[in-house]
Amino acid sequence: MPANQPNSRSDCPISFGLDLFGDKWTLLILRDLLLRGKSKFGEFLGSEERIASNILADRLARLESSGLITKAEDESDRRQSLYRATKKGTDLLPVLVELAYWGASHDPKTGAPKEFVKAYRLDRSGLLKRLKNEIKA
Amino acid sequence: MPANQPNSRSDCPISFGLDLFGDKWTLLILRDLLLRGKSKFGEFLGSEERIASNILADRLARLESSGLITKAEDESDRRQSLYRATKKGTDLLPVLVELAYWGASHDPKTGAPKEFVKAYRLDRSGLLKRLKNEIKA
DNA sequence: CAATTCAATTGCATTTTGCAAGTAACAATG
DNA sequence: CATTGTTACTTGCAAAATGCAATTGAATTG
């Protein structure tokens, strides 16, 4: 069972975010959702960081209860659920992009695509718009 | 004793960042360092989220060993050390700013200053420049 | 030199994580 | 329509991380 939301540690907006996704896994799920078009349990499980299924279930439940994602039935296969980011969730896209740019800049072994770094440097806000649009699609 | 760096989970740039600061505390220390001009153990301890001293010592050691901060002697009081962000550390400023903007936007009880939100909306890159400048000073 | 301050460290209980195995519901196959 | 496979979880348990309170030891202050 996922832990219920403990009261926040402070009214700092950074702390507010960390209370919801300050761990090693939650933002990776958002990454999969927002940047990789994934939406099913099995797809998240398949990501290269190899999250354990109990942790994944816990994080999805927390994300849902904190309003960052929604869970819906898959009409064509009732075993599966479809997870989607809410507005609150997609609003984290700029955070993910900055995180990715930072990582790409500071990890000598980064696997970040060169086009991403180039696009960021050339036109950050255009990149954000494009990524945001790709989510809807 | 702080844990030594485990090998990274993947070559994803987001995952790279989370391997270094994917927890509830590390980014708050960076916030104190980059946005609040703090530099001493006792100053970090005093922040409203109330980090425990053993956790703080652990995180400072990790931040140092991952090259995000440096530790220097305080000439005027040799009990104290002065922690400063490196280039790699200050490069996280945009991440902190996006995080803060997201939190300020989505926490109804946020304590984020209105001027911050206004400045972000009006001129994000100007805000970043200003904050970056304030760090050096 | 005694008291205080500061940055940690220690011991210990609690919580979280991670792994492997299991289960229940549904779907696909023959 | 029975069996086999798939999918999304759940469970049990060991290991690691966290959090708290108390303590240490060096440096400063009075």
PDB file of C-alpha atoms in Angstrom, chain A residues 7-136:
ATOM      1  CA  ASN A   7       2.067  17.074   5.599  1.00  0.00           C
ATOM      2  CA  SER A   8       4.538  19.171   3.752  1.00  0.00           C
ATOM      3  CA  ARG A   9       7.804  20.120   5.348  1.00  0.00           C
ATOM      4  CA  SER A  10       7.588  23.798   4.509  1.00  0.00           C
ATOM      5  CA  ASP A  11       5.863  26.279   2.238  1.00  0.00           C
ATOM      6  CA  CYS A  12       8.888  26.514  -0.041  1.00  0.00           C
ATOM      7  CA  PRO A  13       7.865  25.701  -3.625  1.00  0.00           C
ATOM      8  CA  ILE A  14      10.956  23.569  -4.195  1.00  0.00           C
ATOM      9  CA  SER A  15      10.254  21.585  -1.068  1.00  0.00           C
ATOM     10  CA  PHE A  16       6.654  21.188  -2.213  1.00  0.00           C
ATOM     11  CA  GLY A  17       7.856  19.464  -5.364  1.00  0.00           C
ATOM     12  CA  LEU A  18      10.354  17.279  -3.549  1.00  0.00           C
ATOM     13  CA  ASP A  19       7.628  16.111  -1.179  1.00  0.00           C
ATOM     14  CA  LEU A  20       5.854  14.682  -4.215  1.00  0.00           C
ATOM     15  CA  PHE A  21       8.676  13.413  -6.403  1.00  0.00           C
ATOM     16  CA  GLY A  22      11.877  13.664  -4.376  1.00  0.00           C
ATOM     17  CA  ASP A  23      13.188  10.161  -4.960  1.00  0.00           C
ATOM     18  CA  LYS A  24      15.083   8.193  -7.562  1.00  0.00           C
ATOM     19  CA  TRP A  25      12.091   6.860  -9.478  1.00  0.00           C
ATOM     20  CA  THR A  26       9.132   9.189  -9.724  1.00  0.00           C
ATOM     21  CA  LEU A  27      10.596  11.577 -12.276  1.00  0.00           C
ATOM     22  CA  LEU A  28      11.694   8.656 -14.423  1.00  0.00           C
ATOM     23  CA  ILE A  29       8.074   7.580 -14.660  1.00  0.00           C
ATOM     24  CA  LEU A  30       7.134  11.115 -15.641  1.00  0.00           C
ATOM     25  CA  ARG A  31       9.929  11.050 -18.199  1.00  0.00           C
ATOM     26  CA  ASP A  32       8.515   7.866 -19.702  1.00  0.00           C
ATOM     27  CA  LEU A  33       5.063   9.395 -19.713  1.00  0.00           C
ATOM     28  CA  LEU A  34       5.962  12.835 -21.074  1.00  0.00           C
ATOM     29  CA  LEU A  35       8.979  12.207 -23.238  1.00  0.00           C
ATOM     30  CA  ARG A  36       8.646   8.637 -24.375  1.00  0.00           C
ATOM     31  CA  GLY A  37       4.948   8.203 -24.906  1.00  0.00           C
ATOM     32  CA  LYS A  38       4.620   5.330 -22.474  1.00  0.00           C
ATOM     33  CA  SER A  39       1.377   4.746 -20.628  1.00  0.00           C
ATOM     34  CA  LYS A  40       1.221   1.150 -19.387  1.00  0.00           C
ATOM     35  CA  PHE A  41       2.590  -0.586 -16.339  1.00  0.00           C
ATOM     36  CA  GLY A  42       4.584  -3.010 -18.430  1.00  0.00           C
ATOM     37  CA  GLU A  43       6.096  -0.226 -20.481  1.00  0.00           C
ATOM     38  CA  PHE A  44       7.365   1.548 -17.370  1.00  0.00           C
ATOM     39  CA  LEU A  45       8.700  -1.738 -16.057  1.00  0.00           C
ATOM     40  CA  GLY A  46      10.638  -2.193 -19.268  1.00  0.00           C
ATOM     41  CA  SER A  47      12.675   0.999 -18.966  1.00  0.00           C
ATOM     42  CA  GLU A  48      16.411   0.567 -18.749  1.00  0.00           C
ATOM     43  CA  GLU A  49      16.699   1.582 -15.093  1.00  0.00           C
ATOM     44  CA  ARG A  50      14.764  -1.565 -14.096  1.00  0.00           C
ATOM     45  CA  ILE A  51      12.322  -0.348 -11.501  1.00  0.00           C
ATOM     46  CA  ALA A  52      10.856  -3.097  -9.311  1.00  0.00           C
ATOM     47  CA  SER A  53       7.159  -3.803  -9.787  1.00  0.00           C
ATOM     48  CA  ASN A  54       6.222  -3.038  -6.176  1.00  0.00           C
ATOM     49  CA  ILE A  55       7.980   0.311  -6.296  1.00  0.00           C
ATOM     50  CA  LEU A  56       6.357   1.112  -9.616  1.00  0.00           C
ATOM     51  CA  ALA A  57       2.897   0.296  -8.278  1.00  0.00           C
ATOM     52  CA  ASP A  58       3.555   2.464  -5.244  1.00  0.00           C
ATOM     53  CA  ARG A  59       4.769   5.424  -7.286  1.00  0.00           C
ATOM     54  CA  LEU A  60       1.905   5.257  -9.747  1.00  0.00           C
ATOM     55  CA  ALA A  61      -0.555   5.281  -6.846  1.00  0.00           C
ATOM     56  CA  ARG A  62       1.177   8.271  -5.306  1.00  0.00           C
ATOM     57  CA  LEU A  63       1.313  10.143  -8.580  1.00  0.00           C
ATOM     58  CA  GLU A  64      -2.373   9.542  -9.012  1.00  0.00           C
ATOM     59  CA  SER A  65      -3.247  10.600  -5.496  1.00  0.00           C
ATOM     60  CA  SER A  66      -1.226  13.761  -5.846  1.00  0.00           C
ATOM     61  CA  GLY A  67      -2.980  14.621  -9.087  1.00  0.00           C
ATOM     62  CA  LEU A  68      -0.036  14.342 -11.447  1.00  0.00           C
ATOM     63  CA  ILE A  69      -1.438  11.452 -13.428  1.00  0.00           C
ATOM     64  CA  THR A  70      -4.730   9.700 -14.039  1.00  0.00           C
ATOM     65  CA  LYS A  71      -5.471   6.023 -14.430  1.00  0.00           C
ATOM     66  CA  ALA A  72      -7.990   4.840 -17.019  1.00  0.00           C
ATOM     67  CA  GLU A  73      -9.236   1.508 -18.273  1.00  0.00           C
ATOM     68  CA  ASP A  74      -7.889   0.264 -21.549  1.00  0.00           C
ATOM     69  CA  GLU A  75     -11.021  -0.546 -23.589  1.00  0.00           C
ATOM     70  CA  SER A  76      -9.304  -3.066 -25.793  1.00  0.00           C
ATOM     71  CA  ASP A  77      -7.714  -5.039 -22.956  1.00  0.00           C
ATOM     72  CA  ARG A  78      -9.220  -4.847 -19.526  1.00  0.00           C
ATOM     73  CA  ARG A  79      -6.149  -6.165 -17.789  1.00  0.00           C
ATOM     74  CA  GLN A  80      -4.314  -3.012 -18.634  1.00  0.00           C
ATOM     75  CA  SER A  81      -4.641   0.512 -17.364  1.00  0.00           C
ATOM     76  CA  LEU A  82      -3.618   3.612 -19.230  1.00  0.00           C
ATOM     77  CA  TYR A  83      -1.741   6.187 -17.255  1.00  0.00           C
ATOM     78  CA  ARG A  84      -1.745   9.766 -18.491  1.00  0.00           C
ATOM     79  CA  ALA A  85      -0.232  12.946 -17.149  1.00  0.00           C
ATOM     80  CA  THR A  86      -2.609  15.663 -15.997  1.00  0.00           C
ATOM     81  CA  LYS A  87      -1.992  19.372 -16.587  1.00  0.00           C
ATOM     82  CA  LYS A  88      -0.185  19.449 -13.256  1.00  0.00           C
ATOM     83  CA  GLY A  89       1.950  16.587 -14.534  1.00  0.00           C
ATOM     84  CA  THR A  90       2.708  17.983 -17.967  1.00  0.00           C
ATOM     85  CA  ASP A  91       3.642  21.262 -16.344  1.00  0.00           C
ATOM     86  CA  LEU A  92       6.714  19.425 -15.118  1.00  0.00           C
ATOM     87  CA  LEU A  93       8.029  19.217 -18.661  1.00  0.00           C
ATOM     88  CA  PRO A  94      10.310  22.263 -18.225  1.00  0.00           C
ATOM     89  CA  VAL A  95      11.775  20.694 -15.094  1.00  0.00           C
ATOM     90  CA  LEU A  96      12.508  17.495 -17.000  1.00  0.00           C
ATOM     91  CA  VAL A  97      14.024  19.415 -19.883  1.00  0.00           C
ATOM     92  CA  GLU A  98      16.337  21.407 -17.606  1.00  0.00           C
ATOM     93  CA  LEU A  99      17.287  18.246 -15.788  1.00  0.00           C
ATOM     94  CA  ALA A 100      18.031  16.519 -19.077  1.00  0.00           C
ATOM     95  CA  TYR A 101      20.068  19.444 -20.348  1.00  0.00           C
ATOM     96  CA  TRP A 102      22.052  19.553 -17.150  1.00  0.00           C
ATOM     97  CA  GLY A 103      22.702  15.816 -17.273  1.00  0.00           C
ATOM     98  CA  ALA A 104      23.608  15.917 -20.926  1.00  0.00           C
ATOM     99  CA  SER A 105      26.069  18.742 -20.209  1.00  0.00           C
ATOM    100  CA  HIS A 106      27.739  17.152 -17.214  1.00  0.00           C
ATOM    101  CA  ASP A 107      27.768  13.448 -17.872  1.00  0.00           C
ATOM    102  CA  PRO A 108      30.680  12.615 -20.165  1.00  0.00           C
ATOM    103  CA  LYS A 109      29.030   9.287 -20.964  1.00  0.00           C
ATOM    104  CA  THR A 110      25.582  10.711 -21.563  1.00  0.00           C
ATOM    105  CA  GLY A 111      23.270   8.999 -23.955  1.00  0.00           C
ATOM    106  CA  ALA A 112      21.304  12.174 -24.576  1.00  0.00           C
ATOM    107  CA  PRO A 113      20.780  12.772 -28.286  1.00  0.00           C
ATOM    108  CA  LYS A 114      22.948  15.535 -29.723  1.00  0.00           C
ATOM    109  CA  GLU A 115      19.907  17.025 -31.407  1.00  0.00           C
ATOM    110  CA  PHE A 116      18.334  17.585 -28.016  1.00  0.00           C
ATOM    111  CA  VAL A 117      21.297  19.589 -26.767  1.00  0.00           C
ATOM    112  CA  LYS A 118      21.492  21.485 -30.025  1.00  0.00           C
ATOM    113  CA  ALA A 119      17.779  22.245 -30.048  1.00  0.00           C
ATOM    114  CA  TYR A 120      17.922  23.420 -26.431  1.00  0.00           C
ATOM    115  CA  ARG A 121      20.773  25.818 -27.132  1.00  0.00           C
ATOM    116  CA  LEU A 122      19.291  27.110 -30.322  1.00  0.00           C
ATOM    117  CA  ASP A 123      15.715  27.624 -29.208  1.00  0.00           C
ATOM    118  CA  ARG A 124      14.705  26.428 -25.789  1.00  0.00           C
ATOM    119  CA  SER A 125      11.157  27.681 -25.854  1.00  0.00           C
ATOM    120  CA  GLY A 126      10.596  26.266 -29.317  1.00  0.00           C
ATOM    121  CA  LEU A 127      11.834  22.901 -28.073  1.00  0.00           C
ATOM    122  CA  LEU A 128       9.455  23.052 -25.146  1.00  0.00           C
ATOM    123  CA  LYS A 129       6.528  23.854 -27.404  1.00  0.00           C
ATOM    124  CA  ARG A 130       7.366  20.998 -29.693  1.00  0.00           C
ATOM    125  CA  LEU A 131       7.674  18.524 -26.826  1.00  0.00           C
ATOM    126  CA  LYS A 132       4.440  19.732 -25.313  1.00  0.00           C
ATOM    127  CA  ASN A 133       2.706  19.218 -28.609  1.00  0.00           C
ATOM    128  CA  GLU A 134       4.062  15.720 -28.954  1.00  0.00           C
ATOM    129  CA  ILE A 135       2.455  14.798 -25.642  1.00  0.00           C
ATOM    130  CA  LYS A 136      -1.022  15.619 -26.847  1.00  0.00           C
TER     131      LYS A 136
END
